[in-house]
Short mmCIF file of C-alpha atoms in Angstrom, two decimals:
data_model
loop_
_atom_site.label_atom_id
_atom_site.label_comp_id
_atom_site.label_asym_id
_atom_site.label_seq_id
_atom_site.Cartn_x
_atom_site.Cartn_y
_atom_site.Cartn_z
CA MET X 1 0.00 0.00 0.00
CA LYS X 2 2.86 2.32 0.87
CA LYS X 3 4.53 1.63 -2.47
CA GLU X 4 1.26 2.30 -4.31
CA PHE X 5 0.79 5.56 -2.38
CA ASP X 6 4.33 6.69 -3.22
CA SER X 7 3.88 5.81 -6.89
CA THR X 8 0.60 7.70 -7.10
CA THR X 9 2.02 10.78 -5.44
CA LEU X 10 5.24 10.73 -7.46
CA ARG X 11 3.33 10.56 -10.75
CA PHE X 12 1.22 13.54 -9.73
CA LEU X 13 4.31 15.49 -8.63
CA PHE X 14 5.90 14.68 -11.98
CA LEU X 15 2.81 16.12 -13.71
CA ILE X 16 3.08 19.32 -11.65
CA ALA X 17 6.81 19.56 -12.39
CA LEU X 18 6.18 19.04 -16.11
CA LEU X 19 3.56 21.80 -16.16
CA ALA X 20 5.94 24.11 -14.29
CA ILE X 21 8.69 23.43 -16.85
CA ILE X 22 6.27 24.09 -19.70
CA LEU X 23 5.21 27.40 -18.12
CA ILE X 24 8.84 28.43 -17.68
CA ILE X 25 9.68 27.54 -21.28
CA GLY X 26 6.63 29.45 -22.50
CA SER X 27 7.38 32.54 -20.43
CA THR X 28 11.01 32.70 -21.54
CA SER X 29 10.55 31.86 -25.23
CA SER X 30 10.05 34.35 -28.04
CA VAL X 31 8.15 33.69 -31.25
CA ASN X 32 8.51 35.42 -34.60
CA PRO X 33 5.23 34.92 -36.52
CA GLU X 34 6.68 36.56 -39.63
CA ARG X 35 9.43 33.96 -39.85
CA ILE X 36 6.89 31.17 -39.45
CA LYS X 37 4.70 32.72 -42.14
CA SER X 38 7.64 33.07 -44.53
CA PHE X 39 8.72 29.48 -43.85
CA LEU X 40 5.26 28.08 -44.63
CA LYS X 41 4.69 30.24 -47.72
CA HIS X 42 7.81 28.86 -49.43
CA MET X 43 6.62 25.26 -49.18
CA PRO X 44 4.13 23.27 -51.30
CA LEU X 45 0.64 23.13 -49.78
CA LEU X 46 0.90 19.52 -48.61
CA TYR X 47 4.23 20.02 -46.86
CA SER X 48 3.28 23.37 -45.39
CA SER X 49 0.04 21.87 -44.04
CA LEU X 50 1.92 19.00 -42.39
CA ALA X 51 4.51 21.43 -41.03
CA PHE X 52 1.77 23.65 -39.62
CA VAL X 53 0.06 20.76 -37.82
CA PHE X 54 3.40 19.54 -36.45
CA LEU X 55 4.33 23.04 -35.28
CA TYR X 56 0.89 23.60 -33.74
CA VAL X 57 0.91 20.32 -31.81
CA ILE X 58 4.55 20.27 -30.69
CA GLY X 59 4.98 24.04 -30.40
CA THR X 60 1.87 24.66 -28.31
CA PHE X 61 2.76 21.75 -26.03
CA PHE X 62 5.70 23.76 -24.73
CA ILE X 63 4.63 27.32 -25.58
CA TRP X 64 0.92 27.61 -24.82
CA TYR X 65 0.54 31.19 -26.07
CA LEU X 66 1.87 30.12 -29.50
CA LYS X 67 -1.68 29.13 -30.46
CA ASP X 68 -2.80 32.70 -31.10
CA PRO X 69 0.11 33.65 -33.41
CA LEU X 70 -0.32 30.36 -35.27
CA LYS X 71 -4.03 31.01 -35.77
CA ILE X 72 -3.19 34.36 -37.34
CA VAL X 73 -0.41 32.87 -39.48
CA GLY X 74 -2.69 30.02 -40.54
CA ALA X 75 -5.48 32.38 -41.58
CA VAL X 76 -3.10 34.50 -43.67
CA VAL X 77 -1.19 31.62 -45.28
CA PHE X 78 -3.96 29.05 -45.81
CA GLY X 79 -7.18 31.05 -45.72
CA ALA X 80 -10.23 30.45 -43.55
CA TYR X 81 -11.19 26.94 -44.64
CA ILE X 82 -7.84 25.16 -44.80
CA SER X 83 -6.55 26.83 -41.63
CA THR X 84 -9.75 25.80 -39.83
CA PHE X 85 -9.25 22.19 -40.89
CA LEU X 86 -5.57 22.16 -39.88
CA ILE X 87 -6.21 23.75 -36.48
CA TYR X 88 -9.18 21.42 -35.94
CA ILE X 89 -6.99 18.36 -36.56
CA SER X 90 -4.27 19.80 -34.33
CA GLU X 91 -6.69 20.50 -31.48
CA VAL X 92 -8.09 16.96 -31.63
CA ILE X 93 -4.54 15.58 -31.41
CA ASN X 94 -3.75 17.95 -28.53
CA ALA X 95 -6.92 16.94 -26.70
CA PHE X 96 -5.92 13.28 -26.99
CA ILE X 97 -2.38 13.99 -25.73
CA PHE X 98 -3.27 16.22 -22.77
CA PHE X 99 -6.26 14.12 -21.69
CA ASN X 100 -4.12 10.98 -21.55
CA LEU X 101 -1.17 12.79 -19.98
CA SER X 102 -3.23 14.04 -17.05
CA ALA X 103 -5.14 10.73 -16.79
CA ILE X 104 -1.95 8.64 -16.59
CA LEU X 105 -0.10 10.94 -14.21
CA GLY X 106 -2.85 12.47 -12.10
CA LYS X 107 -6.21 10.66 -12.14
CA GLU X 108 -5.32 8.12 -9.45
CA PHE X 109 -4.06 10.89 -7.16
CA ILE X 110 -7.31 12.84 -7.60
CA GLU X 111 -9.40 9.74 -6.85
CA LYS X 112 -7.46 8.73 -3.73
CA LYS X 113 -6.01 11.87 -2.20
CA VAL X 114 -8.03 14.95 -3.10
CA ARG X 115 -10.79 15.97 -0.69
CA GLY X 116 -12.91 19.02 0.08
CA LYS X 117 -13.79 21.68 -2.48
CA PHE X 118 -11.62 20.28 -5.27
CA ARG X 119 -13.06 16.81 -4.76
CA ARG X 120 -16.60 18.14 -5.05
CA PHE X 121 -15.62 19.98 -8.24
CA TYR X 122 -14.36 16.76 -9.85
CA GLU X 123 -17.45 14.87 -8.72
CA LYS X 124 -19.54 17.45 -10.58
CA LEU X 125 -17.23 17.18 -13.58
CA GLU X 126 -17.57 13.40 -13.64
CA GLY X 127 -21.36 13.67 -13.71
CA VAL X 128 -21.65 15.89 -16.78
CA ASN X 129 -23.24 14.59 -19.95
CA LEU X 130 -22.09 15.03 -23.53
CA GLY X 131 -24.10 18.25 -23.85
CA TRP X 132 -22.21 19.94 -21.02
CA ILE X 133 -18.84 18.88 -22.43
CA PHE X 134 -19.96 20.23 -25.82
CA LEU X 135 -20.91 23.54 -24.20
CA LEU X 136 -17.60 23.86 -22.37
CA ARG X 137 -15.67 23.24 -25.61
CA ALA X 138 -17.85 25.46 -27.79
CA VAL X 139 -17.80 28.54 -25.56
CA PRO X 140 -14.57 30.62 -25.54
CA LEU X 141 -14.55 30.70 -21.75
CA ILE X 142 -11.97 28.12 -20.67
CA PRO X 143 -8.75 27.39 -22.61
CA TYR X 144 -8.75 24.05 -24.39
CA ARG X 145 -5.67 22.77 -22.52
CA ILE X 146 -7.30 23.33 -19.12
CA LEU X 147 -10.39 21.45 -20.28
CA ASP X 148 -8.33 18.60 -21.72
CA MET X 149 -6.37 18.11 -18.51
CA SER X 150 -9.32 18.64 -16.16
CA PHE X 151 -11.41 16.00 -17.89
CA GLY X 152 -8.36 13.72 -18.04
CA LEU X 153 -8.18 13.88 -14.25
CA SER X 154 -11.88 12.97 -13.96
CA LYS X 155 -13.69 9.68 -14.59
CA VAL X 156 -15.05 10.92 -17.92
CA LYS X 157 -14.10 8.42 -20.63
CA LEU X 158 -11.69 9.46 -23.36
CA GLY X 159 -14.11 8.41 -26.12
CA LYS X 160 -16.91 10.57 -24.72
CA TYR X 161 -14.62 13.57 -24.42
CA ILE X 162 -13.18 13.18 -27.93
CA VAL X 163 -16.71 13.01 -29.39
CA ALA X 164 -17.46 16.37 -27.74
CA VAL X 165 -14.15 17.74 -29.04
CA LEU X 166 -14.97 16.63 -32.59
CA LEU X 167 -18.46 18.15 -32.48
CA ALA X 168 -17.85 21.39 -30.59
CA SER X 169 -14.43 22.60 -31.70
CA LEU X 170 -15.13 23.18 -35.39
CA PRO X 171 -17.65 26.08 -35.15
CA ARG X 172 -15.52 27.97 -32.61
CA ILE X 173 -12.34 27.53 -34.67
CA PHE X 174 -14.00 28.41 -37.98
CA TRP X 175 -15.51 31.65 -36.69
CA ILE X 176 -12.13 32.88 -35.51
CA GLN X 177 -10.32 31.80 -38.68
CA PHE X 178 -12.99 33.26 -40.94
CA ILE X 179 -12.65 36.71 -39.38
CA LEU X 180 -8.83 36.58 -39.20
CA SER X 181 -8.66 35.56 -42.85
CA ALA X 182 -11.06 38.31 -43.92
CA VAL X 183 -9.14 40.94 -41.96
CA GLY X 184 -5.76 39.63 -43.11
CA GLY X 185 -4.32 39.03 -39.66
CA PHE X 186 -4.99 40.78 -36.39
CA SER X 187 -5.22 44.55 -36.23
CA MET X 188 -7.76 46.37 -34.10
CA ASP X 189 -8.16 49.10 -36.73
CA LYS X 190 -8.66 46.57 -39.53
CA LEU X 191 -11.01 44.56 -37.35
CA MET X 192 -13.21 47.56 -36.56
CA ARG X 193 -13.25 48.59 -40.20
CA TYR X 194 -14.18 45.06 -41.26
CA PHE X 195 -17.09 44.93 -38.81
CA SER X 196 -18.30 48.37 -39.89
CA GLU X 197 -18.34 47.20 -43.51
CA ASN X 198 -19.90 43.80 -42.74
CA THR X 199 -22.81 44.39 -40.41
CA VAL X 200 -24.11 40.82 -40.76
CA ILE X 201 -20.83 39.44 -39.39
CA LEU X 202 -20.92 42.07 -36.63
CA VAL X 203 -24.45 41.07 -35.61
CA LEU X 204 -23.63 37.36 -35.69
CA SER X 205 -20.49 37.97 -33.63
CA PHE X 206 -22.55 39.94 -31.10
CA VAL X 207 -25.11 37.12 -30.90
CA TYR X 208 -22.29 34.62 -30.40
CA PHE X 209 -20.86 36.82 -27.63
CA ILE X 210 -24.22 37.04 -25.84
CA ALA X 211 -24.74 33.28 -26.18
CA ALA X 212 -21.25 32.68 -24.79
CA LEU X 213 -21.97 35.02 -21.88
CA ALA X 214 -25.22 33.21 -21.10
CA ALA X 215 -23.42 29.88 -21.30
CA ALA X 216 -20.73 31.20 -18.96
CA PHE X 217 -23.35 31.95 -16.29
CA ARG X 218 -24.84 28.47 -16.72
CA ILE X 219 -21.40 26.90 -16.38
CA LYS X 220 -20.66 28.97 -13.26
CA ARG X 221 -23.94 27.88 -11.64
CA LYS X 222 -23.21 24.26 -12.53
CA PHE X 223 -19.64 23.98 -11.28
CA MET X 224 -18.98 26.84 -8.85
#
C-alpha cells in the first residue's frame, strides 16, 4: 500500500513539475510569426500543411501562447477553410495527448487523495453529460488545454470527451479563422473597419458573444 501511495504521489508530482517546466519555457521563449509565415509560404501546400500541424501540436505543447500567433499565421497563409481544418486536426490531437497525460499521471491521485472543495468539483465534472462537455468546448470561456487536462483527471471516458471535441471545436475555430482571414491578420483598426463594412458578421459575432456570456453563467452555476 505504501509503495502504491508513493507511486501515485510521485506521478502527480511529476505532472506538476512538467507543467511548471512548460510554463517556464513558455514565459522565456520568443516567437517570430513573420518567420513562421515566410517558412510556410515557401513550401508546397501539402508540406506546409503538415509542417503547420506539427508546429501547432509540438509548439503549443511547450509554448501555450503560440496558439494565437499560429491562428493568425494560418489564416493568412492558408485562408479560412484550410486553416480551420488544420487547427481542428491539431486541437483533436492535442486533446488526446493532454487528456491521456493528465489521466496517466494524475487521475489516481485525484481519486485517492483529493478531498474538500476540489473533490466536489471533480465529482460534478464526472457527472456531466455530452451536452455539457460540448458547451464547455464550444464557448470561448476556458482554454482548451485546461479542459483537456481537467477531464483527463476525472472519470469521464476518453471516447466521450473526444466526441465532444470533434463536435464542438469546429464552429468555434471556424468563426475565428474566418474573421482573421477576412481581416488579413490581427489589427484592431482593420477589425473595426471590417465589422463596420460587414454588419451581418458584426451582428452574428454579437449574438455569439451574448450566447457565450449566457453559457458562462450556466457553467458557473453548474460547477462553482
